Amino acid sequence: MSTASPPPDTPRRTRPPAGNGRVRSFLRNAARSDRARHARASAQGSLRSLGTALSTPTSPSMPLLGQASSRWQRWMPYAVAVAFVATLLPVTISVLTQDYRVNGALAGALATAQTAPLLLAVVRPLQAWWIVFAADALGAVALLGADGTAGRSWPWTPMIVVGYLALMPALGLREPRRTLVAVWLVTGATGFAFELVSQKHSDGIHVLLFVLSGVVLLIAHILRTRGDVQRKLAEQETISEAERAQRTLLEERARIARELHDVVAHHMSVITVQADSAPYRISGLPDAAQEEFATIASSARESLAEMRRLLAVLRSDGSEGERAPQPGLGRVQQLVEATVRAGVPAELSLPAELGDAPQAVDLSAYRIVQEALANVVRHAPGAPTRVSVTANDGCLTVLVVNGPAAEPVSALETTGTGHGLVGMRERVRLTGGSLDTGPLPDGGFRVAARMPLTPAAPAAPTAPVTDSGTTRKDPR
């Protein structure tokens, strides 16, 4: 018996190997398993984050408004909490016993657990929420079997809604955003879970609580964030002001050091010349004395070189050194004349013979008068001004007093570097003197500096200090 074979032109149909289908099925199942594992891992991570947020209260436990300046503001949260507890506690007991027909002892326990923790919320709002939330959930379970629940709000009673909403601002003002979101989600999830348990008793009040609690938490969190931003801005402004004052002080000290370079360099140059010329001016000097003078002259020249290097550091900002000699009291008359030309009626009281003053005192006195007159031109244009320079009891006294501005006009300059009073104070401290500045009863201003005419050790560097009672700001 022969077997018929297919015609040669008929194409054969090939079946895919059975193993390929199993491979594709295995890959699909593996992909589904990976997605499921990722979903489970993500859900577990979310639950862990939720649990961490609900179990980690903010510390330290400072009362709400505990940093307020006034005493009544610090006590206000306690007063509000006491008012809520005193109102809700008896009302809750009455409603549970009379309307919902709950046993009196159980009603009292539930009412106390649902309202009393509001007092704890002032200090520890998250712990208070745990107690209130657990009591509310137990109350919902207890009301499920009560005789008077039908036709009334469930799972939350109206008193629960009021007390819960009173607790939300304390949470929003204290806890971080992650904790607030966790509280809100747990509240909504619990309400919807009770909805699934008994749709017959539920009247939708859990949706109302879910929405209102979210709104209250959002508003409280926004207020807290706004307060934190304002506090940080105030702290930053304080830090910036302190840094600006310190920078002004350092800049003024550098400027004074540059000016005093010429004074010190002059004395060092005199020492060098005297030491070099001593062997020629004094005859019969022994060899040891000549070597000593040579050593003094060499040390003086080295000191001058070091001072030039120091001056180069102080002028590293690119500022050019002044070519003119440093001014002194001999040029105060020119300052007063320039002030008069600027429209300020000024007069000068300067003795004909002041005697010799140390160069540092001479320069400091000139700069103090210059700064004081510049402030008059800026802040009190047209005010009558009196400049007095006297020397008595071994001290040089510089007094600049101006009256109120002739008319209420704007200052000629509205900006500056803030160096005016700072510079005066530093110059006086450098010479071991004292400075007194401040407003006068008639609206004027007074600057009084007293500097010793004999060399004195300068005071130790101090932090910048503002003159108390000064009403006119020195912008330089």
XYZ file of C-alpha atoms in Angstrom, residues 59-406:
348
model
C 10.656 68.759 68.510
C 11.236 70.675 70.680
C 7.756 70.810 72.162
C 7.417 74.561 72.458
C 3.846 75.800 73.028
C 2.029 77.433 70.154
C 2.853 81.147 69.997
C 5.487 80.485 72.674
C 7.848 82.978 71.026
C 5.320 85.810 70.962
C 6.447 89.067 72.539
C 3.335 89.815 74.590
C 2.149 87.632 77.438
C -1.488 87.499 76.355
C -0.484 86.091 72.967
C 1.480 83.305 74.639
C -1.508 82.377 76.806
C -4.107 82.673 74.054
C -3.740 79.041 72.734
C -4.372 77.704 76.232
C -7.440 79.899 76.633
C -8.846 78.750 73.276
C -8.201 75.083 74.125
C -9.890 75.421 77.528
C -12.881 77.123 75.888
C -13.289 74.282 73.369
C -12.965 71.586 76.026
C -15.368 73.325 78.397
C -17.935 73.639 75.607
C -17.584 70.333 73.782
C -17.243 68.000 76.779
C -20.724 68.499 78.316
C -22.383 68.841 74.917
C -20.839 65.570 73.711
C -21.935 63.694 76.820
C -25.459 65.074 76.523
C -25.825 64.248 72.821
C -24.390 60.742 73.175
C -26.654 59.830 76.092
C -29.883 61.535 75.002
C -29.791 61.389 71.194
C -27.644 58.351 70.437
C -28.760 56.522 73.631
C -25.272 55.470 74.642
C -24.532 54.247 78.156
C -23.633 57.125 80.446
C -20.252 55.778 81.506
C -19.256 55.007 77.928
C -20.478 58.422 76.787
C -18.414 60.145 79.459
C -15.296 58.176 78.569
C -15.678 58.835 74.844
C -16.416 62.538 75.358
C -13.382 62.963 77.590
C -11.063 61.158 75.161
C -12.400 63.145 72.211
C -12.159 66.621 73.782
C -9.616 66.718 76.634
C -6.568 66.115 74.355
C -7.207 69.559 72.850
C -5.328 70.910 75.885
C -2.362 68.694 74.971
C -2.477 69.993 71.403
C -1.044 73.328 72.532
C 2.294 71.616 73.236
C 2.150 68.221 71.471
C -0.414 68.371 68.663
C 0.537 65.089 66.955
C 0.198 63.069 70.161
C -3.127 64.800 70.827
C -4.289 63.863 67.319
C -3.500 60.190 67.935
C -5.666 60.195 71.076
C -8.536 62.101 69.470
C -8.446 60.020 66.291
C -8.453 56.729 68.200
C -11.314 57.948 70.413
C -13.306 59.079 67.363
C -12.820 55.702 65.678
C -13.872 53.826 68.848
C -16.849 56.134 69.172
C -17.902 55.317 65.611
C -17.724 51.594 66.401
C -19.717 52.099 69.635
C -22.375 54.161 67.872
C -22.780 51.450 65.247
C -24.661 49.321 67.788
C -26.428 52.154 69.630
C -30.217 52.458 69.515
C -30.363 56.129 68.487
C -27.865 56.106 65.589
C -30.500 55.721 62.881
C -31.221 59.029 61.194
C -28.275 60.780 62.830
C -24.711 61.593 61.740
C -22.342 58.622 61.573
C -19.473 57.674 61.770
C -18.636 61.171 63.056
C -20.911 63.191 65.279
C -21.171 66.983 64.871
C -19.119 67.448 68.058
C -16.370 65.244 66.628
C -16.254 67.414 63.511
C -15.959 70.614 65.578
C -13.281 69.206 67.894
C -11.333 67.675 65.004
C -11.318 70.961 63.094
C -10.192 72.764 66.257
C -7.229 70.371 66.426
C -6.149 70.901 62.809
C -4.681 74.453 63.225
C -2.384 73.209 66.001
C -1.123 70.466 63.681
C -0.743 72.811 60.712
C 1.225 75.371 62.698
C 3.631 72.831 64.189
C 4.100 69.714 62.055
C 5.810 69.451 58.638
C 3.911 69.089 55.378
C 4.497 65.323 55.121
C 2.834 64.755 58.499
C -0.128 66.953 57.551
C -0.684 65.005 54.338
C -0.496 61.738 56.289
C -3.059 62.951 58.843
C -5.382 64.106 56.090
C -5.141 60.807 54.170
C -5.683 58.688 57.293
C -8.726 60.786 58.167
C -10.235 60.306 54.722
C -9.349 56.607 54.498
C -10.919 55.874 57.889
C -14.111 57.684 56.969
C -14.451 55.832 53.677
C -13.713 52.529 55.466
C -16.651 53.145 57.807
C -18.725 53.985 54.745
C -18.015 50.504 53.406
C -18.846 48.914 56.754
C -22.353 50.353 56.970
C -23.750 52.449 54.163
C -27.135 52.399 55.911
C -25.925 54.524 58.816
C -23.537 56.773 56.900
C -24.858 60.175 55.861
C -21.741 61.550 54.109
C -20.402 63.498 57.083
C -17.033 61.772 56.631
C -16.679 63.539 53.267
C -17.418 66.881 54.943
C -14.759 66.247 57.600
C -12.271 65.100 54.954
C -12.698 68.285 52.908
C -12.835 70.733 55.822
C -9.822 69.212 57.585
C -7.796 69.475 54.359
C -8.751 73.138 53.954
C -7.870 73.995 57.569
C -4.559 72.129 57.378
C -3.671 73.906 54.132
C -4.448 77.365 55.531
C -2.507 76.696 58.736
C 0.479 75.364 56.795
C 0.485 78.429 54.526
C 0.435 80.732 57.550
C 3.275 78.794 59.161
C 5.352 78.872 55.970
C 4.782 82.604 55.610
C 5.863 83.192 59.199
C 8.995 81.076 58.734
C 9.919 83.018 55.589
C 9.444 86.359 57.326
C 11.523 85.217 60.303
C 14.341 84.010 58.054
C 14.265 87.282 56.123
C 14.506 89.235 59.376
C 17.436 87.081 60.512
C 19.165 87.541 57.165
C 18.654 91.311 57.317
C 20.169 91.350 60.808
C 23.153 89.321 59.611
C 23.563 91.538 56.548
C 23.433 94.674 58.681
C 26.090 93.287 61.027
C 28.294 92.261 58.092
C 27.834 95.679 56.496
C 28.816 97.426 59.734
C 31.871 95.194 60.094
C 32.903 95.787 56.487
C 32.495 99.533 56.943
C 34.659 99.433 60.047
C 37.409 97.465 58.318
C 37.359 99.734 55.272
C 37.644 102.804 57.458
C 40.503 101.328 59.441
C 42.316 100.518 56.189
C 41.790 104.074 54.981
C 43.108 105.517 58.240
C 46.098 103.172 58.067
C 46.904 104.387 54.562
C 46.756 108.005 55.714
C 48.928 107.339 58.764
C 51.551 105.718 56.572
C 52.973 109.118 55.657
C 53.079 110.184 59.296
C 54.939 107.080 60.441
C 57.164 107.059 57.359
C 58.247 110.634 58.126
C 59.371 109.712 61.647
C 61.180 106.608 60.417
C 62.943 108.638 57.748
C 64.092 111.136 60.393
C 65.442 108.285 62.517
C 67.322 106.895 59.518
C 68.886 110.256 58.628
C 69.850 110.987 62.213
C 71.414 107.563 62.687
C 73.342 107.793 59.404
C 74.611 111.317 60.094
C 75.465 110.838 63.753
C 79.114 109.769 63.118
C 79.641 112.918 61.058
C 77.844 115.305 63.406
C 79.335 114.000 66.628
C 83.091 113.787 66.754
C 85.007 111.275 68.785
C 82.396 108.507 68.739
C 83.846 105.124 69.609
C 83.619 102.323 67.072
C 80.947 100.526 69.088
C 78.700 103.611 69.021
C 79.203 104.039 65.266
C 78.251 100.395 64.732
C 75.171 100.915 66.933
C 74.074 103.930 64.864
C 74.647 101.939 61.674
C 72.464 99.141 63.057
C 69.731 101.641 63.965
C 69.818 103.138 60.477
C 69.667 99.677 58.867
C 66.715 98.651 61.054
C 64.892 101.881 60.213
C 65.385 101.320 56.477
C 64.070 97.749 56.819
C 61.057 99.060 58.721
C 60.380 101.565 55.934
C 60.530 98.766 53.372
C 58.089 96.657 55.400
C 55.762 99.629 55.714
C 55.774 100.070 51.944
C 54.820 96.417 51.547
C 52.033 96.869 54.087
C 50.782 99.905 52.220
C 50.756 97.878 48.999
C 48.496 95.334 50.712
C 46.157 98.035 51.987
C 45.956 99.453 48.465
C 45.443 96.089 46.791
C 41.946 97.155 45.720
C 43.486 99.298 42.991
C 43.152 102.619 44.803
C 45.878 105.106 44.060
C 47.863 106.764 46.773
C 47.377 110.443 47.420
C 50.192 112.617 46.111
C 49.414 115.677 48.264
C 50.751 115.960 51.833
C 48.423 114.887 54.635
C 46.274 117.808 55.881
C 46.092 119.140 59.416
C 44.485 121.831 61.546
C 46.175 124.494 59.434
C 43.693 123.738 56.667
C 40.512 123.780 58.775
C 39.915 127.372 57.669
C 39.712 126.168 54.074
C 37.141 123.546 55.061
C 34.909 126.128 56.704
C 35.186 128.468 53.706
C 34.215 125.642 51.347
C 31.213 124.858 53.557
C 30.096 128.491 53.445
C 30.323 128.409 49.654
C 28.067 125.323 49.727
C 25.304 127.405 51.347
C 25.878 126.590 55.024
C 26.449 129.607 57.317
C 29.452 128.382 59.296
C 31.829 130.112 61.666
C 35.185 128.980 63.026
C 36.777 129.493 66.422
C 40.463 128.626 66.168
C 43.202 130.025 68.467
C 46.140 131.680 66.761
C 48.594 129.417 68.571
C 47.582 125.847 69.263
C 51.076 124.620 69.870
C 52.596 121.498 68.465
C 50.250 118.527 68.166
C 51.204 114.963 67.261
C 50.737 114.367 63.555
C 48.159 111.624 64.187
C 46.092 113.994 66.355
C 46.523 116.817 63.827
C 45.313 114.630 60.966
C 42.476 113.100 63.002
C 41.181 116.527 64.059
C 41.128 117.715 60.455
C 39.268 114.588 59.276
C 36.703 114.846 62.083
C 35.901 118.447 61.149
C 35.743 117.432 57.484
C 33.305 114.571 58.170
C 31.131 116.669 60.476
C 30.810 119.540 57.978
C 30.081 117.082 55.164
C 27.235 115.641 57.254
C 25.811 119.117 57.804
C 25.798 119.769 54.064
C 24.105 116.434 53.409
C 21.511 116.267 56.165
C 20.909 119.845 57.324
C 21.593 122.160 54.374
C 21.421 125.793 55.372
C 21.724 125.085 59.112
C 23.914 127.521 61.068
C 27.098 125.725 62.103
C 29.838 126.487 64.576
C 33.292 124.875 64.554
C 35.505 125.227 67.609
C 39.042 123.901 68.162
C 40.687 124.421 71.556
C 43.690 123.056 73.411
C 43.716 122.908 77.208
C 44.686 120.512 79.994
C 46.882 118.564 77.599
C 43.991 117.699 75.273
C 42.743 118.951 71.922
C 38.972 119.478 71.790
C 37.114 119.640 68.477
C 33.469 120.740 68.586
C 31.111 120.964 65.591
C 27.535 122.011 66.375
C 24.805 122.739 63.848
C 21.232 123.866 64.263
C 18.170 122.523 62.468
C 17.916 122.799 58.692
C 16.780 126.181 57.452
